Amino acid sequence: MEARLEEHLDRFGLALVNDKHKYRKVVAKKVIKKGTTVITSRPLCNPIIFPTHRSKHCETCFRAKGSTSHGGQAHDLERCSVCKKRYYCNRECFTTAWKGWHRWICPDKDMENLDYEMLKMVVIAIERLRNGSSSPSLTTSASGTSGTHIGDDLHQEVEPLELTEYVFSTLMGHEAVSDHAQLSKYREIATSVRDQLVKSKYPFKSPLSAGAPPSVQELVQYLCRFHCNNFSIHDTQLFTMAEGTFPIGALFNHSCRPNAIVMYEGQMQIVRALEDIVPGQEVCTSYVDNGVQRKERRALLAEKYYFHCMCPRCEQEEEPVDAVDQDQSQEASSPPQESAKPKWTGFRILDDLIEGEQDGPKDGKIDGEWLTRQFEPIVLPNARSLHTAGPEIQPPGLITRASFTSYLVHSIVPLIQTGVSEALYQERLFRIYRELQMTPHASPKPFTTTVMTNATSFFNTCLEHGSWALASKIGMFVLAQYLMIYPRHHPLVGLHCFTLAKSLWNDVEGGLSSVRLSHEVLLLAKRILVVSHGTKGQNGGLVEEVVQFLKTVETELG
Ligand SMILES: [Zn+2]
Ligand SMILES: [Zn+2]
Ligand SMILES: [Zn+2]
């Protein structure tokens, strides 16, 4: 099986190599272009839709209620008449689910526990595989993604289910270091799943199982593996809606500055490259939001995944900056070397910049008036064209929210639009971080993550109230922060650009300059979303929306 995994990864230009710190890692064997699929991963069993999202998605194909992909007609969902908890597109999706797994879950209508459900379904999936009768709901042809492209270039076959199961069996569960209270909770769940399977007379026919479900101890191991390997599944807009076990996807290690991202197409997981990845380079996704502060990231990673992050953004944070930043441009252009001593990358400054709690006015009252003042001399009126490279932008004398916004957006957007290499992009980004660090700034510090969180929530409030002028200003500020923190083609940045462009478009007060800026931001959205979402399938539908909107704006501009 190990050889089959190697062969499978090789087909995608990847290799799994041992690593003394990280157990193992996935490394590129060829150039992987940004915006292409690194690999796809199938779920070990049907992913579980969160109870709050059940009425909005079909359990079998994950299609959203109201979507038009079923023969062009917006479709409604029907509820299982027995448990009254699961929803399906139609008879076909229901039958697939019923035969596959739902009849074993349906009677547990009083159980509202994701771990319980996932465990039961994984046991069934593995047993079926062992006795040669894999569940139809586990094949992509029945899961509704058949015929759709999963990613631009994606026609590669999905891994065989035996491989999914094998990779699952190799995943780390960290049982030895798990919390006692958690383990005893897991034992309880394992015992109840086992009892239930026995009671419902689930047929354990495979020679390996010898007529009985796996032992409680084995089930606890599964639960530990879920804990540190399962994924939250999100929709095109990045709203989480379900949870699933995707063993191949779980092979990728974490980085707080990832070069790949996890997306979903129906029930399939797709790992997409956010930047050009060169041979020898490790492919990493991110397990936590890159927009949170170092301390919080550390705590999350330690608690859920049991490791101390040594990614380029976190490693060497104890080393003094001045002693190690000599050699940057050379480092940026030289290929990564396996054994070379890691050099300081400049991302460390980022974490210094975004650290801090203070935000808001001195008297503590945040209202529309205060906000308007904060964002007053906004970029809009004298915005330069954002998508062509101009002369280098000089940092402002004093950094306020408004001058920060203008400086960041004008410095970074042209680099994205002109598609400079990752090495050059990082070099320029580090210089910007340095400038931000050295320039005096208004108090409180205008670019901490606390400020960003507040600004994001104000942005949403303004959108809800149709306060387009204010939303546009705050939205520009949020964009500047995202550009500072996230990888340039991160889906969150693209999605924010799209929303911001709509707000600018609606801002009648802003007149023609708002329409022009809306156009600039839309071009940026398109550039980013083509990489993060691709142009095919459900995710590609978003790029299509951006293109349609661009046409409308261009008509207005003439
Ligand atoms: Zn369906
Ligand atoms: Zn049911
Ligand atoms: Zn890190």
XYZ file of C-alpha atoms and ligand atoms in Angstrom:
561
model
C 0.000 0.000 0.000
C 2.855 2.351 0.784
C 4.086 1.881 -2.773
C 0.615 2.650 -4.101
C 0.535 5.878 -2.145
C 3.941 6.805 -3.503
C 2.760 6.047 -7.012
C -0.430 8.038 -6.529
C 1.402 11.105 -5.214
C 3.973 10.786 -7.969
C 1.206 11.111 -10.529
C 0.560 14.584 -9.116
C 4.259 15.442 -8.994
C 4.437 15.025 -5.239
C 6.441 12.942 -2.803
C 5.955 12.122 0.849
C 9.259 12.343 2.688
C 10.203 11.758 6.289
C 11.001 14.749 8.423
C 12.664 14.687 11.790
C 10.526 17.478 13.209
C 7.255 17.011 11.412
C 7.061 13.174 11.088
C 6.659 13.568 7.325
C 5.932 16.178 4.689
C 4.629 16.521 1.139
C 7.207 17.935 -1.248
C 6.824 19.035 -4.881
C 8.778 17.052 -7.463
C 7.890 19.369 -10.328
C 6.886 22.995 -10.736
C 3.300 23.438 -9.574
C 1.842 26.619 -11.030
C -0.266 28.886 -8.885
C -3.967 28.412 -9.400
C -3.631 24.756 -10.353
C -4.775 21.712 -8.437
C -2.031 20.181 -6.332
C -4.100 17.063 -5.630
C -7.669 16.035 -4.891
C -8.779 14.106 -1.870
C -11.903 12.060 -1.302
C -13.705 11.752 1.997
C -13.356 8.480 3.883
C -17.091 8.570 4.563
C -19.895 10.954 3.773
C -19.005 14.318 5.360
C -21.401 15.523 8.033
C -23.333 18.717 7.517
C -23.532 20.863 10.652
C -27.019 20.735 12.214
C -27.432 24.489 11.615
C -26.791 24.035 7.885
C -28.786 20.884 7.223
C -31.804 22.531 5.686
C -29.575 24.383 3.241
C -27.659 21.520 1.627
C -28.372 18.106 0.156
C -26.654 15.475 2.311
C -25.659 13.451 -0.718
C -24.364 15.927 -3.267
C -23.915 19.002 -1.038
C -25.718 21.169 -3.552
C -27.077 24.285 -1.903
C -30.788 24.876 -1.691
C -31.867 27.262 -4.408
C -28.879 26.592 -6.658
C -29.685 26.142 -10.298
C -27.412 23.277 -11.198
C -30.236 20.714 -11.409
C -31.299 21.112 -14.997
C -31.329 24.894 -14.756
C -34.166 24.992 -12.251
C -33.663 26.367 -8.755
C -34.291 23.359 -6.598
C -35.790 22.822 -3.232
C -34.780 20.208 -0.701
C -36.914 17.434 0.752
C -36.570 16.175 4.279
C -36.182 12.536 5.277
C -39.652 11.672 6.554
C -38.340 9.306 9.224
C -35.734 11.302 11.167
C -36.911 14.672 9.847
C -33.311 15.826 10.115
C -31.612 15.289 6.756
C -32.390 17.002 3.479
C -32.068 15.763 -0.070
C -32.448 17.154 -3.592
C -34.710 14.371 -4.769
C -35.492 10.675 -4.612
C -32.232 9.761 -6.280
C -30.041 11.584 -3.764
C -32.148 10.180 -0.929
C -31.884 6.603 -2.187
C -28.134 6.899 -2.611
C -27.828 8.134 0.961
C -30.267 5.585 2.356
C -28.542 2.607 0.776
C -25.123 3.988 1.514
C -25.296 5.104 5.109
C -28.375 7.037 6.090
C -30.384 3.989 7.196
C -27.703 3.352 9.834
C -27.780 6.950 11.068
C -31.482 7.714 10.663
C -32.554 5.762 13.790
C -30.126 7.752 15.968
C -32.374 10.724 15.821
C -31.669 11.718 19.398
C -27.906 11.664 18.978
C -26.597 15.105 18.143
C -22.885 14.501 18.212
C -20.578 14.899 15.230
C -17.948 12.532 16.598
C -20.518 9.819 17.236
C -21.887 10.095 13.736
C -18.524 10.366 12.001
C -17.199 7.380 13.918
C -20.156 5.212 13.045
C -19.922 6.085 9.381
C -16.175 5.546 9.218
C -16.559 2.113 10.840
C -19.186 1.209 8.258
C -17.087 2.585 5.402
C -14.016 0.638 6.484
C -15.973 -2.572 7.029
C -17.532 -2.312 3.573
C -14.148 -1.817 2.049
C -12.772 -4.822 3.878
C -15.533 -7.094 2.705
C -15.480 -5.737 -0.818
C -18.792 -3.887 -0.903
C -17.841 -0.227 -0.766
C -20.633 2.153 -0.134
C -22.009 3.748 -3.270
C -22.161 7.078 -1.475
C -18.410 7.025 -1.284
C -17.896 7.039 -4.998
C -17.817 10.362 -6.740
C -20.209 9.221 -9.429
C -22.968 8.941 -6.867
C -21.973 11.975 -4.873
C -23.135 14.354 -7.539
C -19.758 15.641 -8.602
C -19.638 13.327 -11.598
C -19.115 15.114 -14.836
C -18.083 18.345 -13.213
C -14.513 19.469 -13.461
C -12.893 19.651 -10.114
C -10.393 22.384 -10.730
C -9.179 23.846 -14.013
C -6.868 21.121 -15.070
C -8.462 18.423 -13.088
C -9.305 15.250 -14.823
C -6.911 13.143 -12.804
C -8.547 10.177 -11.225
C -9.663 10.259 -7.642
C -7.669 7.950 -5.405
C -9.061 4.435 -4.841
C -10.900 4.066 -1.558
C -8.421 1.431 -0.309
C -5.789 4.131 -0.488
C -7.993 6.595 1.399
C -8.398 4.042 4.144
C -4.711 3.158 4.182
C -3.688 6.808 4.507
C -6.248 7.226 7.290
C -4.594 4.346 9.149
C -1.232 6.144 8.984
C -2.452 9.481 10.335
C -1.241 10.632 13.719
C -3.769 10.619 16.555
C -1.461 11.771 19.371
C -3.389 9.570 21.743
C -0.472 9.348 24.163
C -0.457 13.094 24.755
C -4.205 13.638 24.624
C -6.073 15.145 27.500
C -7.526 12.630 29.974
C -10.955 14.179 30.058
C -11.053 14.100 26.297
C -9.979 10.479 26.122
C -12.643 9.433 28.563
C -15.226 11.321 26.505
C -13.937 9.473 23.433
C -14.212 6.141 25.241
C -17.819 6.936 26.021
C -18.591 7.772 22.397
C -16.704 4.699 21.168
C -18.599 2.437 23.551
C -21.948 3.823 22.525
C -21.169 3.534 18.788
C -20.011 -0.038 19.290
C -23.094 -0.972 21.309
C -25.364 0.623 18.782
C -23.743 -1.208 15.873
C -24.129 -4.494 17.699
C -27.734 -3.738 18.596
C -28.688 -2.749 15.067
C -27.082 -5.985 13.825
C -24.820 -4.274 11.360
C -23.273 -7.152 9.372
C -19.540 -7.329 10.100
C -18.693 -9.997 7.558
C -15.107 -9.285 6.594
C -12.435 -11.762 7.743
C -10.651 -8.926 9.544
C -13.599 -7.983 11.670
C -14.626 -11.588 12.427
C -18.244 -10.740 13.025
C -17.768 -7.863 15.457
C -17.224 -4.117 15.292
C -13.722 -2.852 16.066
C -12.753 -2.717 19.742
C -13.424 0.363 21.840
C -9.687 0.973 21.916
C -9.468 1.007 18.131
C -12.468 3.325 17.930
C -10.826 5.718 20.376
C -7.827 5.802 18.027
C -10.131 6.778 15.171
C -11.581 9.598 17.260
C -8.100 10.858 18.106
C -7.263 10.878 14.418
C -10.440 12.829 13.644
C -9.464 15.361 16.276
C -6.191 16.339 14.663
C -6.907 15.567 11.016
C -10.515 16.310 10.158
C -11.430 19.309 8.056
C -14.157 21.875 8.307
C -15.733 21.982 4.883
C -16.589 25.430 3.583
C -18.642 26.648 0.680
C -17.503 28.937 -2.144
C -17.823 31.953 0.181
C -15.651 30.233 2.829
C -18.548 29.711 5.242
C -18.033 26.438 7.078
C -20.959 24.059 6.727
C -19.738 20.520 7.341
C -16.981 18.339 8.661
C -15.174 15.541 6.883
C -12.260 13.113 6.999
C -9.971 13.626 3.980
C -6.870 11.517 4.620
C -4.907 12.548 1.518
C -5.521 16.223 2.258
C -4.447 15.613 5.850
C -0.960 14.648 4.656
C -0.108 18.302 4.127
C 1.555 20.084 6.998
C 0.565 23.443 8.355
C 2.177 26.809 7.687
C 1.074 30.229 8.938
C 2.172 31.434 5.486
C 0.739 28.617 3.326
C 1.544 28.119 -0.361
C -1.609 26.049 -0.915
C -5.233 26.216 0.109
C -7.989 23.704 0.680
C -11.181 24.179 -1.336
C -14.224 21.973 -1.933
C -16.184 20.978 -4.967
C -19.261 19.052 -3.823
C -17.851 16.499 -1.416
C -14.424 16.477 -3.003
C -11.542 18.307 -1.455
C -9.127 20.129 -3.704
C -5.747 21.401 -2.657
C -4.890 24.397 -4.847
C -1.536 26.122 -5.238
C -1.605 29.761 -4.091
C 1.801 30.478 -5.577
C 4.254 28.822 -7.952
C 5.796 25.955 -6.037
C 9.239 24.770 -7.112
C 10.698 21.250 -6.975
C 11.948 20.415 -3.499
C 9.634 22.892 -1.822
C 7.216 21.636 0.805
C 3.523 22.108 0.030
C 1.684 23.467 3.067
C -1.887 24.401 3.810
C -2.994 26.329 6.870
C -4.865 24.776 9.789
C -5.722 28.105 11.408
C -6.671 31.594 10.296
C -3.485 33.420 9.269
C -5.064 36.644 10.466
C -4.790 35.886 14.182
C -1.895 36.840 16.406
C 1.074 34.622 17.032
C 0.092 33.733 20.592
C -3.390 32.700 19.556
C -2.130 30.661 16.588
C 0.351 28.909 18.833
C -2.340 28.069 21.366
C -4.733 26.744 18.722
C -2.081 24.624 17.035
C -0.832 23.194 20.308
C -4.284 22.437 21.615
C -5.719 20.808 18.540
C -2.695 19.508 16.653
C -0.067 19.085 19.362
C 2.827 20.889 17.710
C 4.907 23.988 18.075
C 4.817 25.832 14.753
C 8.168 26.183 12.988
C 6.852 27.614 9.725
C 8.732 30.462 7.973
C 6.545 32.960 9.784
C 7.057 31.475 13.251
C 10.532 29.959 13.280
C 13.481 31.905 14.630
C 11.291 34.449 16.226
C 13.748 34.585 19.105
C 16.599 35.678 16.842
C 17.302 39.388 16.692
C 16.164 40.907 13.411
C 19.280 42.938 12.731
C 21.633 40.014 12.928
C 20.036 37.977 10.205
C 18.418 40.113 7.567
C 21.507 40.876 5.470
C 21.050 38.327 2.802
C 17.464 38.672 1.801
C 17.455 39.328 -1.914
C 19.867 36.504 -2.470
C 17.762 34.188 -0.413
C 14.654 35.149 -2.286
C 16.077 34.176 -5.650
C 17.956 31.038 -4.704
C 16.066 27.749 -4.797
C 15.092 26.317 -1.440
C 17.555 23.797 -0.112
C 16.597 20.925 2.082
C 19.502 21.046 4.456
C 20.333 24.751 4.395
C 19.990 26.526 7.695
C 16.699 28.378 7.524
C 17.191 32.102 7.140
C 15.131 34.850 8.606
C 12.307 35.551 6.194
C 10.913 38.896 7.252
C 7.508 37.495 8.173
C 8.570 37.886 11.766
C 8.058 41.658 11.527
C 4.502 41.002 10.420
C 3.679 39.355 13.714
C 5.255 42.249 15.627
C 3.165 44.687 13.613
C -0.190 43.048 14.128
C 0.265 42.381 17.819
C -1.666 44.524 20.288
C -5.067 44.897 21.849
C -5.950 48.571 21.789
C -8.562 49.898 19.476
C -11.310 52.457 19.351
C -11.608 56.044 20.522
C -10.274 57.160 23.917
C -13.733 57.536 25.429
C -14.577 54.066 24.193
C -17.568 55.077 22.120
C -17.409 53.760 18.585
C -20.037 55.218 16.331
C -20.492 56.131 12.706
C -19.173 59.629 13.273
C -15.970 58.444 14.898
C -15.470 55.904 12.158
C -16.089 58.428 9.418
C -13.382 60.665 10.922
C -10.978 57.751 11.119
C -11.287 56.995 7.469
C -11.752 60.536 6.265
C -8.862 61.286 3.933
C -9.503 58.028 2.199
C -7.797 56.755 -0.918
C -10.755 57.287 -3.182
C -10.441 60.834 -4.503
C -6.811 60.754 -5.557
C -6.485 57.052 -6.115
C -3.917 56.254 -8.729
C -4.511 53.490 -11.127
C -3.966 50.341 -9.116
C -3.248 47.787 -11.751
C -0.189 49.288 -13.365
C 3.166 49.550 -11.696
C 4.005 53.168 -10.968
C 7.055 54.629 -9.290
C 7.590 53.207 -5.862
C 5.280 54.595 -3.208
C 6.885 56.514 -0.383
C 5.645 55.634 3.081
C 3.642 58.389 4.797
C 5.227 60.542 7.505
C 2.718 59.369 10.068
C 0.699 56.201 9.801
C -2.985 56.622 10.453
C -5.688 54.255 9.260
C -6.174 56.320 6.144
C -2.497 56.801 5.239
C -1.832 53.124 5.975
C -4.664 52.158 3.636
C -3.390 54.316 0.829
C 0.231 53.230 1.249
C -0.548 49.515 1.427
C -3.091 49.370 -1.377
C -0.976 51.437 -3.757
C 2.190 49.514 -2.926
C 0.814 46.010 -3.152
C -2.023 45.914 -5.656
C 0.228 46.704 -8.667
C 2.491 43.826 -7.621
C -0.457 41.464 -7.727
C -1.842 42.844 -10.960
C 1.467 42.673 -12.779
C 2.035 39.149 -11.474
C 5.613 39.619 -10.248
C 7.427 36.481 -9.105
C 6.914 35.222 -5.574
C 10.535 36.023 -4.709
C 10.221 39.642 -5.823
C 6.814 39.934 -4.193
C 8.178 38.790 -0.846
C 11.179 41.060 -1.116
C 8.913 44.061 -1.655
C 6.527 42.906 1.042
C 9.341 42.693 3.587
C 10.441 46.193 2.688
C 6.892 47.398 3.282
C 6.797 45.640 6.651
C 10.066 47.349 7.503
C 8.708 50.784 6.517
C 5.593 50.206 8.595
C 7.734 49.223 11.525
C 9.964 52.290 11.329
C 7.404 54.976 10.509
C 5.800 56.657 13.496
C 2.187 55.698 13.824
C -0.901 57.137 15.364
C -2.022 55.745 18.682
C -3.597 53.249 19.022
C -1.590 51.239 16.505
C -3.725 51.219 13.359
C -2.957 47.758 12.024
C -3.302 45.229 14.823
C -5.557 42.227 14.305
C -7.854 43.660 16.970
C -8.390 46.665 14.739
C -8.887 44.385 11.761
C -11.515 42.289 13.521
C -13.437 45.399 14.542
C -13.136 46.945 11.105
C -14.388 43.752 9.462
C -17.415 43.644 11.689
C -18.143 47.366 11.067
C -17.786 46.737 7.360
C -20.464 44.046 7.553
C -22.734 46.226 9.658
C -22.413 49.079 7.149
C -23.242 46.696 4.311
C -26.334 45.481 6.136
C -27.509 49.050 6.613
C -26.676 50.089 3.087
C -24.201 52.730 4.329
C -22.159 52.344 1.164
C -19.877 55.357 1.564
C -18.684 54.320 4.995
C -18.588 50.639 4.054
C -16.356 51.475 1.112
C -13.889 53.389 3.265
C -13.710 50.750 5.970
C -13.637 48.063 3.314
C -10.574 49.677 1.711
C -8.880 49.673 5.106
C -9.729 45.994 5.636
C -8.340 45.243 2.183
C -5.069 46.948 3.128
C -4.808 44.781 6.243
C -5.618 41.607 4.354
C -2.933 42.456 1.793
C -0.447 42.913 4.600
C -1.301 39.641 6.334
C -2.578 37.001 3.911
C -0.829 35.429 0.922
C -1.689 37.594 -2.054
C -3.957 35.040 -3.764
C -5.736 33.924 -0.623
C -9.468 33.332 -1.283
C -10.415 35.585 1.620
C -8.702 38.523 -0.071
C -10.456 37.808 -3.358
C -13.865 37.454 -1.737
C -13.394 40.676 0.195
C -12.443 42.524 -3.001
C -15.633 41.337 -4.657
C -17.815 42.552 -1.784
C -15.912 45.832 -1.585
C -16.334 46.403 -5.314
C -20.104 45.993 -4.939
C -20.114 48.479 -2.086
C -18.115 51.016 -4.100
C -20.484 50.526 -6.999
C -23.464 51.242 -4.761
C -21.831 54.337 -3.267
C -23.628 57.000 -5.260
C -22.106 59.822 -3.201
C -18.669 58.757 -4.397
C -19.710 59.495 -7.988
C -17.555 58.447 -10.895
C -14.419 58.035 -8.811
C -16.211 55.342 -6.802
C -17.206 53.567 -9.989
C -13.608 53.736 -11.208
C -12.297 52.359 -7.963
C -14.964 49.650 -8.030
C -13.575 48.678 -11.426
C -9.999 48.559 -10.118
C -11.003 46.448 -7.138
C -13.015 44.099 -9.363
C -9.996 43.529 -11.587
C -8.056 42.652 -8.461
C -10.843 40.317 -7.283
C -10.749 38.527 -10.614
C -6.979 38.174 -10.582
C -7.050 36.656 -7.095
C -10.146 34.459 -7.437
C -8.901 32.851 -10.644
C -6.024 31.516 -8.537
C -7.916 30.694 -5.344
C -11.200 29.433 -6.801
C -10.344 28.539 -10.400
C -12.651 28.954 -13.351
C -14.438 25.605 -13.379
C -17.082 23.927 -11.255
C -18.976 25.501 -8.366
C -16.008 27.595 -7.293
C -15.477 28.812 -10.827
C -19.049 30.128 -10.752
C -17.794 32.907 -8.519
C -15.251 34.091 -11.091
C -18.066 34.057 -13.639
C -20.085 36.370 -11.362
C -17.140 38.744 -11.103
C -16.770 38.776 -14.888
C -20.467 39.583 -15.323
C -20.248 42.401 -12.816
C -17.134 43.761 -14.527
C -19.133 44.029 -17.747
C -21.800 46.097 -16.007
C -19.227 48.440 -14.490
C -17.350 48.768 -17.770
C -20.551 49.701 -19.557
C -21.086 52.480 -17.025
C -17.544 53.722 -17.487
C -17.977 53.639 -21.247
Zn -28.436 16.025 -3.936
Zn -33.675 9.909 8.189
Zn 3.594 29.224 12.032
